[in-house]
PDB file of N, CA and C in Angstrom:
ATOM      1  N   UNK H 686      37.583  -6.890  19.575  1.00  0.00           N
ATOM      2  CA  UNK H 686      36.398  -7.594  19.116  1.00  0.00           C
ATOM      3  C   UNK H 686      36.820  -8.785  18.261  1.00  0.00           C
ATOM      4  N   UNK H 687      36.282  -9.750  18.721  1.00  0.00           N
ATOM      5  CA  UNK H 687      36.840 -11.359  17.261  1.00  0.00           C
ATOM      6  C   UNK H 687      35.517 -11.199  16.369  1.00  0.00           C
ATOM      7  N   UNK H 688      36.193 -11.319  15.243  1.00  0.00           N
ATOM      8  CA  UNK H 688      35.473 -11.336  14.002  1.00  0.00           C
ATOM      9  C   UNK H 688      35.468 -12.535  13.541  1.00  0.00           C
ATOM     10  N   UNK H 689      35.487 -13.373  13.600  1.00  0.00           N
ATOM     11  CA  UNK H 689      34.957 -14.837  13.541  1.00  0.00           C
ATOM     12  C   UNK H 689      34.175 -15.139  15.124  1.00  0.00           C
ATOM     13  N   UNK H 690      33.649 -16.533  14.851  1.00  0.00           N
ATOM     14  CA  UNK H 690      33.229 -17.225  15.605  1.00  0.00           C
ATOM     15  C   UNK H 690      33.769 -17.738  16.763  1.00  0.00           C
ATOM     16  N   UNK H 691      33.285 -18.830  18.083  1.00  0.00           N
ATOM     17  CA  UNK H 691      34.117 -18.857  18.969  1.00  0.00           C
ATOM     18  C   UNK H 691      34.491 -20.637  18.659  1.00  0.00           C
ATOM     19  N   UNK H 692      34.612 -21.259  17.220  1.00  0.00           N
ATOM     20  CA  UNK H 692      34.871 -22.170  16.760  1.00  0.00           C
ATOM     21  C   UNK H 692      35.821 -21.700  15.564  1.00  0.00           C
ATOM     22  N   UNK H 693      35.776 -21.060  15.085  1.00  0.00           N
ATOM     23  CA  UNK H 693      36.593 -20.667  13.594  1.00  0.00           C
ATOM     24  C   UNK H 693      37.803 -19.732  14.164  1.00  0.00           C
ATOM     25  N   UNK H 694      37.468 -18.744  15.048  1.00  0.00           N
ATOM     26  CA  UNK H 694      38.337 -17.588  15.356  1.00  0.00           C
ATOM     27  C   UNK H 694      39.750 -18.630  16.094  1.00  0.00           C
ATOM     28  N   UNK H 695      39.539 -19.119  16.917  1.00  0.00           N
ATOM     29  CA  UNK H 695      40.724 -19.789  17.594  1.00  0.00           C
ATOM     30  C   UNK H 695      41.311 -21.003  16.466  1.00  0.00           C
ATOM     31  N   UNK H 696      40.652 -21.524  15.760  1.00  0.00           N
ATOM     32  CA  UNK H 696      41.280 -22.334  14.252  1.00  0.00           C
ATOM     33  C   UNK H 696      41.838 -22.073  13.648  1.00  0.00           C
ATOM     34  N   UNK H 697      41.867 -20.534  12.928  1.00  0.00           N
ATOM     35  CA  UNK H 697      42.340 -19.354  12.556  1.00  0.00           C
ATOM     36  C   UNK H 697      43.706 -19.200  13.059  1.00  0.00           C
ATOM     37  N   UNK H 698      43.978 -19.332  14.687  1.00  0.00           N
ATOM     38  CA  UNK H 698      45.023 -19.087  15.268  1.00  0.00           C
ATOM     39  C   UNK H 698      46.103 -20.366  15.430  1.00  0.00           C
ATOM     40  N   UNK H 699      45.339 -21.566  14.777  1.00  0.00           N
ATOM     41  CA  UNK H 699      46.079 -22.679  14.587  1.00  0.00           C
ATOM     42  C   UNK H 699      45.647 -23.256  16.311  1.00  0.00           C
ATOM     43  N   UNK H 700      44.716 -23.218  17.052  1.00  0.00           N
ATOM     44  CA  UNK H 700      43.907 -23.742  17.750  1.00  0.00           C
ATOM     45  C   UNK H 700      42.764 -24.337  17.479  1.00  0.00           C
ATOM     46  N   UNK H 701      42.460 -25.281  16.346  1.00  0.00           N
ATOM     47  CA  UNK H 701      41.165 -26.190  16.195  1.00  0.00           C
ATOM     48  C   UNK H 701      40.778 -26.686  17.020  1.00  0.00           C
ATOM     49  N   UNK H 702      39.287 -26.892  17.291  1.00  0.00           N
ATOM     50  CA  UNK H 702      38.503 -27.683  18.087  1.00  0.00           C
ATOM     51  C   UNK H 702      38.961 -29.307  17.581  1.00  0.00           C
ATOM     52  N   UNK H 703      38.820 -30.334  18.294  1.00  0.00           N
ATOM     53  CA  UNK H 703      39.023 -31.571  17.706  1.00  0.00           C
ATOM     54  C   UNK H 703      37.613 -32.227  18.933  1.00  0.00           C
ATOM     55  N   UNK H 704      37.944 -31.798  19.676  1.00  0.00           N
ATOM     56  CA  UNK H 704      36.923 -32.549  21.204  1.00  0.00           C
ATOM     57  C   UNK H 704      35.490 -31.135  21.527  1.00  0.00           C
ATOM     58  N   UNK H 705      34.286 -31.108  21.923  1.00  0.00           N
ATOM     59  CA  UNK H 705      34.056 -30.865  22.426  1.00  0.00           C
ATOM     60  C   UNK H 705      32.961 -31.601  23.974  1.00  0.00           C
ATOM     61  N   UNK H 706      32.728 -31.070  24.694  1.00  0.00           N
ATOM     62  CA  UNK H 706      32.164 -31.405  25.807  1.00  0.00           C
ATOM     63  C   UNK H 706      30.819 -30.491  26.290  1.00  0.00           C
ATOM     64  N   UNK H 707      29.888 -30.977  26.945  1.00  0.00           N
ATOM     65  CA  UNK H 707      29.253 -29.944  27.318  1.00  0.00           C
ATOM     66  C   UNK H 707      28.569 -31.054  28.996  1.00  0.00           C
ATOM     67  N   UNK H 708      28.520 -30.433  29.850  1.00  0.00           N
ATOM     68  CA  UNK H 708      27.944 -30.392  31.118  1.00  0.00           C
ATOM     69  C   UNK H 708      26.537 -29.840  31.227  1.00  0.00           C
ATOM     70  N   UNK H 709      25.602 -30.605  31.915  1.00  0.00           N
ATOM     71  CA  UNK H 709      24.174 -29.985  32.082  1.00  0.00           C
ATOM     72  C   UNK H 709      23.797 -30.139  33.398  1.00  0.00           C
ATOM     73  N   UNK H 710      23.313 -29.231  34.101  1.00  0.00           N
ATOM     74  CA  UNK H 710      22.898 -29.700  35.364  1.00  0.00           C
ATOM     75  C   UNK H 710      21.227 -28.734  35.644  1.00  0.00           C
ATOM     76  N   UNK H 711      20.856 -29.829  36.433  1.00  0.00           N
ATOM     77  CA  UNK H 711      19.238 -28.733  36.227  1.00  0.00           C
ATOM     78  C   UNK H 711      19.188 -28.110  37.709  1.00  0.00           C
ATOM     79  N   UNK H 712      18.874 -27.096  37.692  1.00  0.00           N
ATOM     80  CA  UNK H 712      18.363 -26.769  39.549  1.00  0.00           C
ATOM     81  C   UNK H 712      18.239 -25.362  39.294  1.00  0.00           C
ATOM     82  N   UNK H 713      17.550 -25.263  40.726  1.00  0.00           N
ATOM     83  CA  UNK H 713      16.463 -23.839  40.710  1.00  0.00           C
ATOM     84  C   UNK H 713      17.290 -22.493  40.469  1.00  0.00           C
ATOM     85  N   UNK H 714      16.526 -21.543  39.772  1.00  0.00           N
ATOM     86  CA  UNK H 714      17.436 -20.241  39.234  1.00  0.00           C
ATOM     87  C   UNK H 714      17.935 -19.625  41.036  1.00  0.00           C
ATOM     88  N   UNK H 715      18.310 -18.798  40.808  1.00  0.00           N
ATOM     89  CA  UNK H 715      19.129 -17.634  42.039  1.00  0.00           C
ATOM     90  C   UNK H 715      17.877 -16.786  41.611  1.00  0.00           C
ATOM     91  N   UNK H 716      17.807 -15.949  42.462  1.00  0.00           N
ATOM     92  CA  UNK H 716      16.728 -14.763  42.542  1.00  0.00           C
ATOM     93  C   UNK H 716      16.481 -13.963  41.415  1.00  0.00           C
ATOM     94  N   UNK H 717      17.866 -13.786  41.614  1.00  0.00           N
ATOM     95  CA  UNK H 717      18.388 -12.686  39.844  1.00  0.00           C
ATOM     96  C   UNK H 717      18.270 -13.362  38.794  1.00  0.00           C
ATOM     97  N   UNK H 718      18.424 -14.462  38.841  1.00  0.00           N
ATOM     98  CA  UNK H 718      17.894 -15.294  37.195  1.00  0.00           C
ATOM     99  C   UNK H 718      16.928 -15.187  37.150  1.00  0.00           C
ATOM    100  N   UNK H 719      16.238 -15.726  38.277  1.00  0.00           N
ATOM    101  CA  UNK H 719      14.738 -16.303  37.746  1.00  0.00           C
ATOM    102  C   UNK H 719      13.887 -14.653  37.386  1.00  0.00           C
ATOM    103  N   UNK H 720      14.674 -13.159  37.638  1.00  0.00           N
ATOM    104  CA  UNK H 720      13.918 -11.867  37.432  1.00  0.00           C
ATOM    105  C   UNK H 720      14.269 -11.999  35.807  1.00  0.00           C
ATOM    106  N   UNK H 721      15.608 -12.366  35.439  1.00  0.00           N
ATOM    107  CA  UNK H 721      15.876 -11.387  34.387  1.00  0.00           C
ATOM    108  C   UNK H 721      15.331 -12.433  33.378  1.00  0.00           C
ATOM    109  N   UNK H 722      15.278 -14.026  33.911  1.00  0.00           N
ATOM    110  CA  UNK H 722      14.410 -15.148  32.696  1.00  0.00           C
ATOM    111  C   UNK H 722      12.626 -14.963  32.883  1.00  0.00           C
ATOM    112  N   UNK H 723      12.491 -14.493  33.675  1.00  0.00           N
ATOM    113  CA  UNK H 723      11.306 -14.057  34.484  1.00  0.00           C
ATOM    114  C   UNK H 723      10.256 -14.932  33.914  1.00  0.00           C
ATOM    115  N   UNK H 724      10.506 -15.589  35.207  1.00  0.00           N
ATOM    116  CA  UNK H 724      10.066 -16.966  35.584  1.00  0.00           C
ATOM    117  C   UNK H 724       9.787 -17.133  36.715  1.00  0.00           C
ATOM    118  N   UNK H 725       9.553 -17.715  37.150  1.00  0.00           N
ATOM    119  CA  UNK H 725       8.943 -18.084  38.850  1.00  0.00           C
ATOM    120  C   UNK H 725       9.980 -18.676  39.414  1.00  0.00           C
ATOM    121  N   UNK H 726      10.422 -18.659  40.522  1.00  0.00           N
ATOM    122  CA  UNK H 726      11.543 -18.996  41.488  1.00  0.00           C
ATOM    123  C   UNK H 726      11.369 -20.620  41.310  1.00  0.00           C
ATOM    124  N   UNK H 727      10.782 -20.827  41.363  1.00  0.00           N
ATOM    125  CA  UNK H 727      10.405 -22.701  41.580  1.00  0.00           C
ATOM    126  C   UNK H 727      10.265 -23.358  40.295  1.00  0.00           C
ATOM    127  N   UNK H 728      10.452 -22.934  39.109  1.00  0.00           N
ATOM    128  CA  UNK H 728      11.074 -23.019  38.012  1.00  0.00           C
ATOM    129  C   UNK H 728      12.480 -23.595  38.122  1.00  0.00           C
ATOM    130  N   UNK H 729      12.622 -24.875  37.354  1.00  0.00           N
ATOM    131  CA  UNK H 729      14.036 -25.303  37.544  1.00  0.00           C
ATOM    132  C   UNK H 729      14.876 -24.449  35.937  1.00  0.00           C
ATOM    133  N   UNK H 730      15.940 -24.361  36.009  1.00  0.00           N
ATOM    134  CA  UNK H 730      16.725 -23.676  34.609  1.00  0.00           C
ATOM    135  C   UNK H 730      17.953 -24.465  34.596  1.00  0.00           C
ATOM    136  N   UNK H 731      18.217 -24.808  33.233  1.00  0.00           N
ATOM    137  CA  UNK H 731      19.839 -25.786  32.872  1.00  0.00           C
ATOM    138  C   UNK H 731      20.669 -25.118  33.050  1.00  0.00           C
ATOM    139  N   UNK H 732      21.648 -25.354  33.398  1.00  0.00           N
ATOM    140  CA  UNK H 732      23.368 -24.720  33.520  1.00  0.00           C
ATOM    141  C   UNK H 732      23.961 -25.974  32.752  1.00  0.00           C
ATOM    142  N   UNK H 733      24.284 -24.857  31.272  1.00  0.00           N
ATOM    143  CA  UNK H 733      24.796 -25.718  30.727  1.00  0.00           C
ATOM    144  C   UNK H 733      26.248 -25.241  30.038  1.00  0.00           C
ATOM    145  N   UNK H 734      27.750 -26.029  29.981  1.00  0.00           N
ATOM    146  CA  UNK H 734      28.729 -25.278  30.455  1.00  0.00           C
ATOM    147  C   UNK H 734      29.594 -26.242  29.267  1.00  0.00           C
ATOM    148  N   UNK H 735      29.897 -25.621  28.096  1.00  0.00           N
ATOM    149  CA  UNK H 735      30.418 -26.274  27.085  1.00  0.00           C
ATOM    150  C   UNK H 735      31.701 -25.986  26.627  1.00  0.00           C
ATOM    151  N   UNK H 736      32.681 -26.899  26.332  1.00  0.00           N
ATOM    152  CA  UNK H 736      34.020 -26.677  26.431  1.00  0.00           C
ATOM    153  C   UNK H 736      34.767 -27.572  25.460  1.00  0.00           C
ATOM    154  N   UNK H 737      35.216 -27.004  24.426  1.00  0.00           N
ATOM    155  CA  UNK H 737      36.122 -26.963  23.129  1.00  0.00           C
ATOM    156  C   UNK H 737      37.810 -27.437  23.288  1.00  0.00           C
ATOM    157  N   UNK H 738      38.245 -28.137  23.186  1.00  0.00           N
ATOM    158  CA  UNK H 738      39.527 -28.432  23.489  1.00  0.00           C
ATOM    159  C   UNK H 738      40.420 -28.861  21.747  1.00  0.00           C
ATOM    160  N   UNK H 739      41.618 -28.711  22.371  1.00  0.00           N
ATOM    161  CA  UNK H 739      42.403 -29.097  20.889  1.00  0.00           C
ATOM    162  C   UNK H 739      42.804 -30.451  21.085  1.00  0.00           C
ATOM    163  N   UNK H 740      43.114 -31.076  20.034  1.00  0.00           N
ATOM    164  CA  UNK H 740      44.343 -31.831  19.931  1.00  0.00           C
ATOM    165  C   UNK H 740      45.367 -32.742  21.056  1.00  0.00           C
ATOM    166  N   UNK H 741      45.891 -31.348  21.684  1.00  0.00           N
ATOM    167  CA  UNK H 741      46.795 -31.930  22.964  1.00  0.00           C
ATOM    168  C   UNK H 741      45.927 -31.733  24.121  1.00  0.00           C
ATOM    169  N   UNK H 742      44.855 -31.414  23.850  1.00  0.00           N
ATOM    170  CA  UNK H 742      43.492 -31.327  25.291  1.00  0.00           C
ATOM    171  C   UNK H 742      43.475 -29.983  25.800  1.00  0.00           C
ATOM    172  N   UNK H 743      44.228 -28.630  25.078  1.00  0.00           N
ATOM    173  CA  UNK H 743      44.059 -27.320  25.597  1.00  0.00           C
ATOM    174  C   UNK H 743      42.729 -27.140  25.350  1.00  0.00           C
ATOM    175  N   UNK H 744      41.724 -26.592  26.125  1.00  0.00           N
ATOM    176  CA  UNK H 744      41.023 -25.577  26.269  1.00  0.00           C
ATOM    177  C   UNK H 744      41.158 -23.912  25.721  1.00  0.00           C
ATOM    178  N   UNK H 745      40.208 -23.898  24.617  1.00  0.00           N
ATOM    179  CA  UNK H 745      40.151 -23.174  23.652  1.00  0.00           C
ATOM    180  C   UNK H 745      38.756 -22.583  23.715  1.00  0.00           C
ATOM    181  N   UNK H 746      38.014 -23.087  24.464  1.00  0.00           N
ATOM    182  CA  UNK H 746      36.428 -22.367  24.009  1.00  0.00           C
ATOM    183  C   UNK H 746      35.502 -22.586  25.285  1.00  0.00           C
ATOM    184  N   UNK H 747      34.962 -21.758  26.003  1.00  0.00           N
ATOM    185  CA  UNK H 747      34.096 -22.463  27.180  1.00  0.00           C
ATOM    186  C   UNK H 747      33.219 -21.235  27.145  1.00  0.00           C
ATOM    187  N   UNK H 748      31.903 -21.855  27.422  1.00  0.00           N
ATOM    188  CA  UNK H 748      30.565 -20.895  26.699  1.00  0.00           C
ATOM    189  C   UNK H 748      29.604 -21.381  27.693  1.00  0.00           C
ATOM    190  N   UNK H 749      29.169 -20.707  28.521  1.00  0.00           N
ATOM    191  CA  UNK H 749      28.211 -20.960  29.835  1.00  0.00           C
ATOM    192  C   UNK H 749      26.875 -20.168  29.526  1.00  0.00           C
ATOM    193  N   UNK H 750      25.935 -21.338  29.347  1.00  0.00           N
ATOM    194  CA  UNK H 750      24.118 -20.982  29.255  1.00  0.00           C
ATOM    195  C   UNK H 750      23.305 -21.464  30.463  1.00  0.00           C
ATOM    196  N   UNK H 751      22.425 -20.084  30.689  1.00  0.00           N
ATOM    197  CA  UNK H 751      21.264 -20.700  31.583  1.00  0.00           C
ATOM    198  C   UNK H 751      19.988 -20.106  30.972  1.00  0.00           C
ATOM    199  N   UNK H 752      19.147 -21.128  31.083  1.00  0.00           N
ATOM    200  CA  UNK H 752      18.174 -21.213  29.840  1.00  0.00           C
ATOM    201  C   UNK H 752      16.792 -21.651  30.753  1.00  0.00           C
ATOM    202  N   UNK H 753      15.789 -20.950  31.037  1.00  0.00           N
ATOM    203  CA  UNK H 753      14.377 -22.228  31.490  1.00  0.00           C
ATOM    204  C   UNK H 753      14.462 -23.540  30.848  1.00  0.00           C
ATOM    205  N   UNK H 754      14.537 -24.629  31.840  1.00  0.00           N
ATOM    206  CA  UNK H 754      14.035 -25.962  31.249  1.00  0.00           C
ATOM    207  C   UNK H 754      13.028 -26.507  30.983  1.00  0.00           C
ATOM    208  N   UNK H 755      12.110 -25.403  31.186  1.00  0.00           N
ATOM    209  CA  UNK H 755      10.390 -26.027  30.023  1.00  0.00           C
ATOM    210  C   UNK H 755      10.698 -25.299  28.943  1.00  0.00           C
ATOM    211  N   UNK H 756      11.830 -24.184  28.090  1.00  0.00           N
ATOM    212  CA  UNK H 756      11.767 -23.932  27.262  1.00  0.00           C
ATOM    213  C   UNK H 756      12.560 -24.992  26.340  1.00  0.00           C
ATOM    214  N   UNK H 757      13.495 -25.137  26.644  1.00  0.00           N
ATOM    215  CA  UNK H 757      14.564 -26.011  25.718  1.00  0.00           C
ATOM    216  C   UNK H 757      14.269 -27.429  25.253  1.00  0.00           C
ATOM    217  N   UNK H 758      14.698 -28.027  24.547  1.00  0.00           N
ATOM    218  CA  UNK H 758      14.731 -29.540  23.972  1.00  0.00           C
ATOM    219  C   UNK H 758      16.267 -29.622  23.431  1.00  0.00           C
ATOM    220  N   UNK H 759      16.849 -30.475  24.058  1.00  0.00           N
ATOM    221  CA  UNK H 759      18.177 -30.298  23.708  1.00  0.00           C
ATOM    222  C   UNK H 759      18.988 -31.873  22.943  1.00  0.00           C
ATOM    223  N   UNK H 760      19.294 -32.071  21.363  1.00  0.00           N
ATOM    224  CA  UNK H 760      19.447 -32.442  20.877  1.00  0.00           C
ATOM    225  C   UNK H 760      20.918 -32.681  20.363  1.00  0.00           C
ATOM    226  N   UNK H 761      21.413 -34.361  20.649  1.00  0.00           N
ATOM    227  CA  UNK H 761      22.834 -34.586  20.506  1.00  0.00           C
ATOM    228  C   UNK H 761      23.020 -35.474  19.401  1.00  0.00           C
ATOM    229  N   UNK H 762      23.816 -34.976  18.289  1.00  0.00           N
ATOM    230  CA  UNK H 762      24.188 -36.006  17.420  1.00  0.00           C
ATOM    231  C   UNK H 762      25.932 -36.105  17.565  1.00  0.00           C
ATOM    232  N   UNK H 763      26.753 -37.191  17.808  1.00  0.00           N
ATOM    233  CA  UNK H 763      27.693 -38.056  17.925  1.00  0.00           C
ATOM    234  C   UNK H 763      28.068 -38.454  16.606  1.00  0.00           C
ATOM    235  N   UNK H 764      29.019 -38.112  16.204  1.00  0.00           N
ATOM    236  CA  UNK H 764      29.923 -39.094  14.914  1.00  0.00           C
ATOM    237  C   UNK H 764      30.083 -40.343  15.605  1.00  0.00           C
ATOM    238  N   UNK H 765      30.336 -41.216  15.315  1.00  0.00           N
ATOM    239  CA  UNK H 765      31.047 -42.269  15.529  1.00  0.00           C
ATOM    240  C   UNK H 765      31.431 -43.167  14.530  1.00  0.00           C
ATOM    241  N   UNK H 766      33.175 -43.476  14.815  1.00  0.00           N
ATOM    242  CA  UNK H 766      33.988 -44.149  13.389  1.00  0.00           C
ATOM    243  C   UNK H 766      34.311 -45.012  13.516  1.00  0.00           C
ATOM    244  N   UNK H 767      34.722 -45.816  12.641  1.00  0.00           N
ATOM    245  CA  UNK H 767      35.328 -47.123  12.395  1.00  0.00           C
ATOM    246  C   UNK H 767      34.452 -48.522  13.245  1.00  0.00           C
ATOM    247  N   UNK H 768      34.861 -49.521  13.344  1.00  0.00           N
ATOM    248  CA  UNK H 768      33.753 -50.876  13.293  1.00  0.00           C
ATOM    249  C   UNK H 768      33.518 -50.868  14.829  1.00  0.00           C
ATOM    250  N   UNK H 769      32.622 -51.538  15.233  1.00  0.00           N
ATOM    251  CA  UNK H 769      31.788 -51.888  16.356  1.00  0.00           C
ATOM    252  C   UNK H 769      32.964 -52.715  17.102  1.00  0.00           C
ATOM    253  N   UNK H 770      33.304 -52.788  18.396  1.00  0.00           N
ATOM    254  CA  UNK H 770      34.443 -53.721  19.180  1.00  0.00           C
ATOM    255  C   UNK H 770      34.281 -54.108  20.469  1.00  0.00           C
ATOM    256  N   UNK H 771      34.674 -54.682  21.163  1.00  0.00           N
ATOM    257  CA  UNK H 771      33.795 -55.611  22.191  1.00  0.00           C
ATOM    258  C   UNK H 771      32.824 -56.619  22.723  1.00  0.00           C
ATOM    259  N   UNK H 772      32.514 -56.251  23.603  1.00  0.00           N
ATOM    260  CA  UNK H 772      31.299 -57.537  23.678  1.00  0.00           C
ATOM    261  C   UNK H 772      29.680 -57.165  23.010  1.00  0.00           C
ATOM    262  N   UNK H 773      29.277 -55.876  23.194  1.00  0.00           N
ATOM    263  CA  UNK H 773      28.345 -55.318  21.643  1.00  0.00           C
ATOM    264  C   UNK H 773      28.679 -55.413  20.353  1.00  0.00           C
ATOM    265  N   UNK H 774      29.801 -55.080  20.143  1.00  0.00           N
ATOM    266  CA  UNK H 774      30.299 -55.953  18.547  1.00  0.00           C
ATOM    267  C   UNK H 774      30.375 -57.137  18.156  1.00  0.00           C
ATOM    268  N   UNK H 775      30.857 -57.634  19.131  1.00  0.00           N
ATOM    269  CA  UNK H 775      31.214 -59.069  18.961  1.00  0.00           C
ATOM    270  C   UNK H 775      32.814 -59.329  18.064  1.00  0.00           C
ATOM    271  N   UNK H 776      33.422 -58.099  18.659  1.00  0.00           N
ATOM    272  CA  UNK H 776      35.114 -57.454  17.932  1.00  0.00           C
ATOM    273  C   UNK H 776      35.719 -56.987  18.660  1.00  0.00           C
TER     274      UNK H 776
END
């Protein structure tokens, strides 16, 4: 059993997250989803498939959700550092 988290427990092991990623794709449940989200077949549901990497780009964390997509609202906040560069910057 891990007694931490699936962000802290592998950090712990000197595997930090530095990157993560996540994939979304929408389309209709399988039979067996749509019983056990119990929902109507013609109901679309997210497959959404998120993946934690270190440093040198190992893969450390991958966590697969399927969720109804009239239930969810799914919300991304982005760090982003240092000055603006290119042709939107004008740097």
């Amino acid at each position: 059993m891990i007694m931490g988290g699936v962000t802290s427990t592998p950090a712990e092991l000197g595997h930090g997250q530095i990157e993560a990623g996540e994939r979304i794709i929408v389309r209709i449940p399988t039979e067996e989803k749509s019983t056990v989200l119990e929902i109507s077949p013609e109901r679309s549901v997210l497959d959404i498939m998120h993946v934690g990497r270190t440093a040198e780009g190992r893969v450390v964390e991958v966590t697969t959700t399927v969720a109804p997509a009239h239930y969810l609202a799914i919300e991304t906040i982005v760090p982003i550092s240092g000055e603006a560069s290119g042709p939107a910057g004008n740097g």
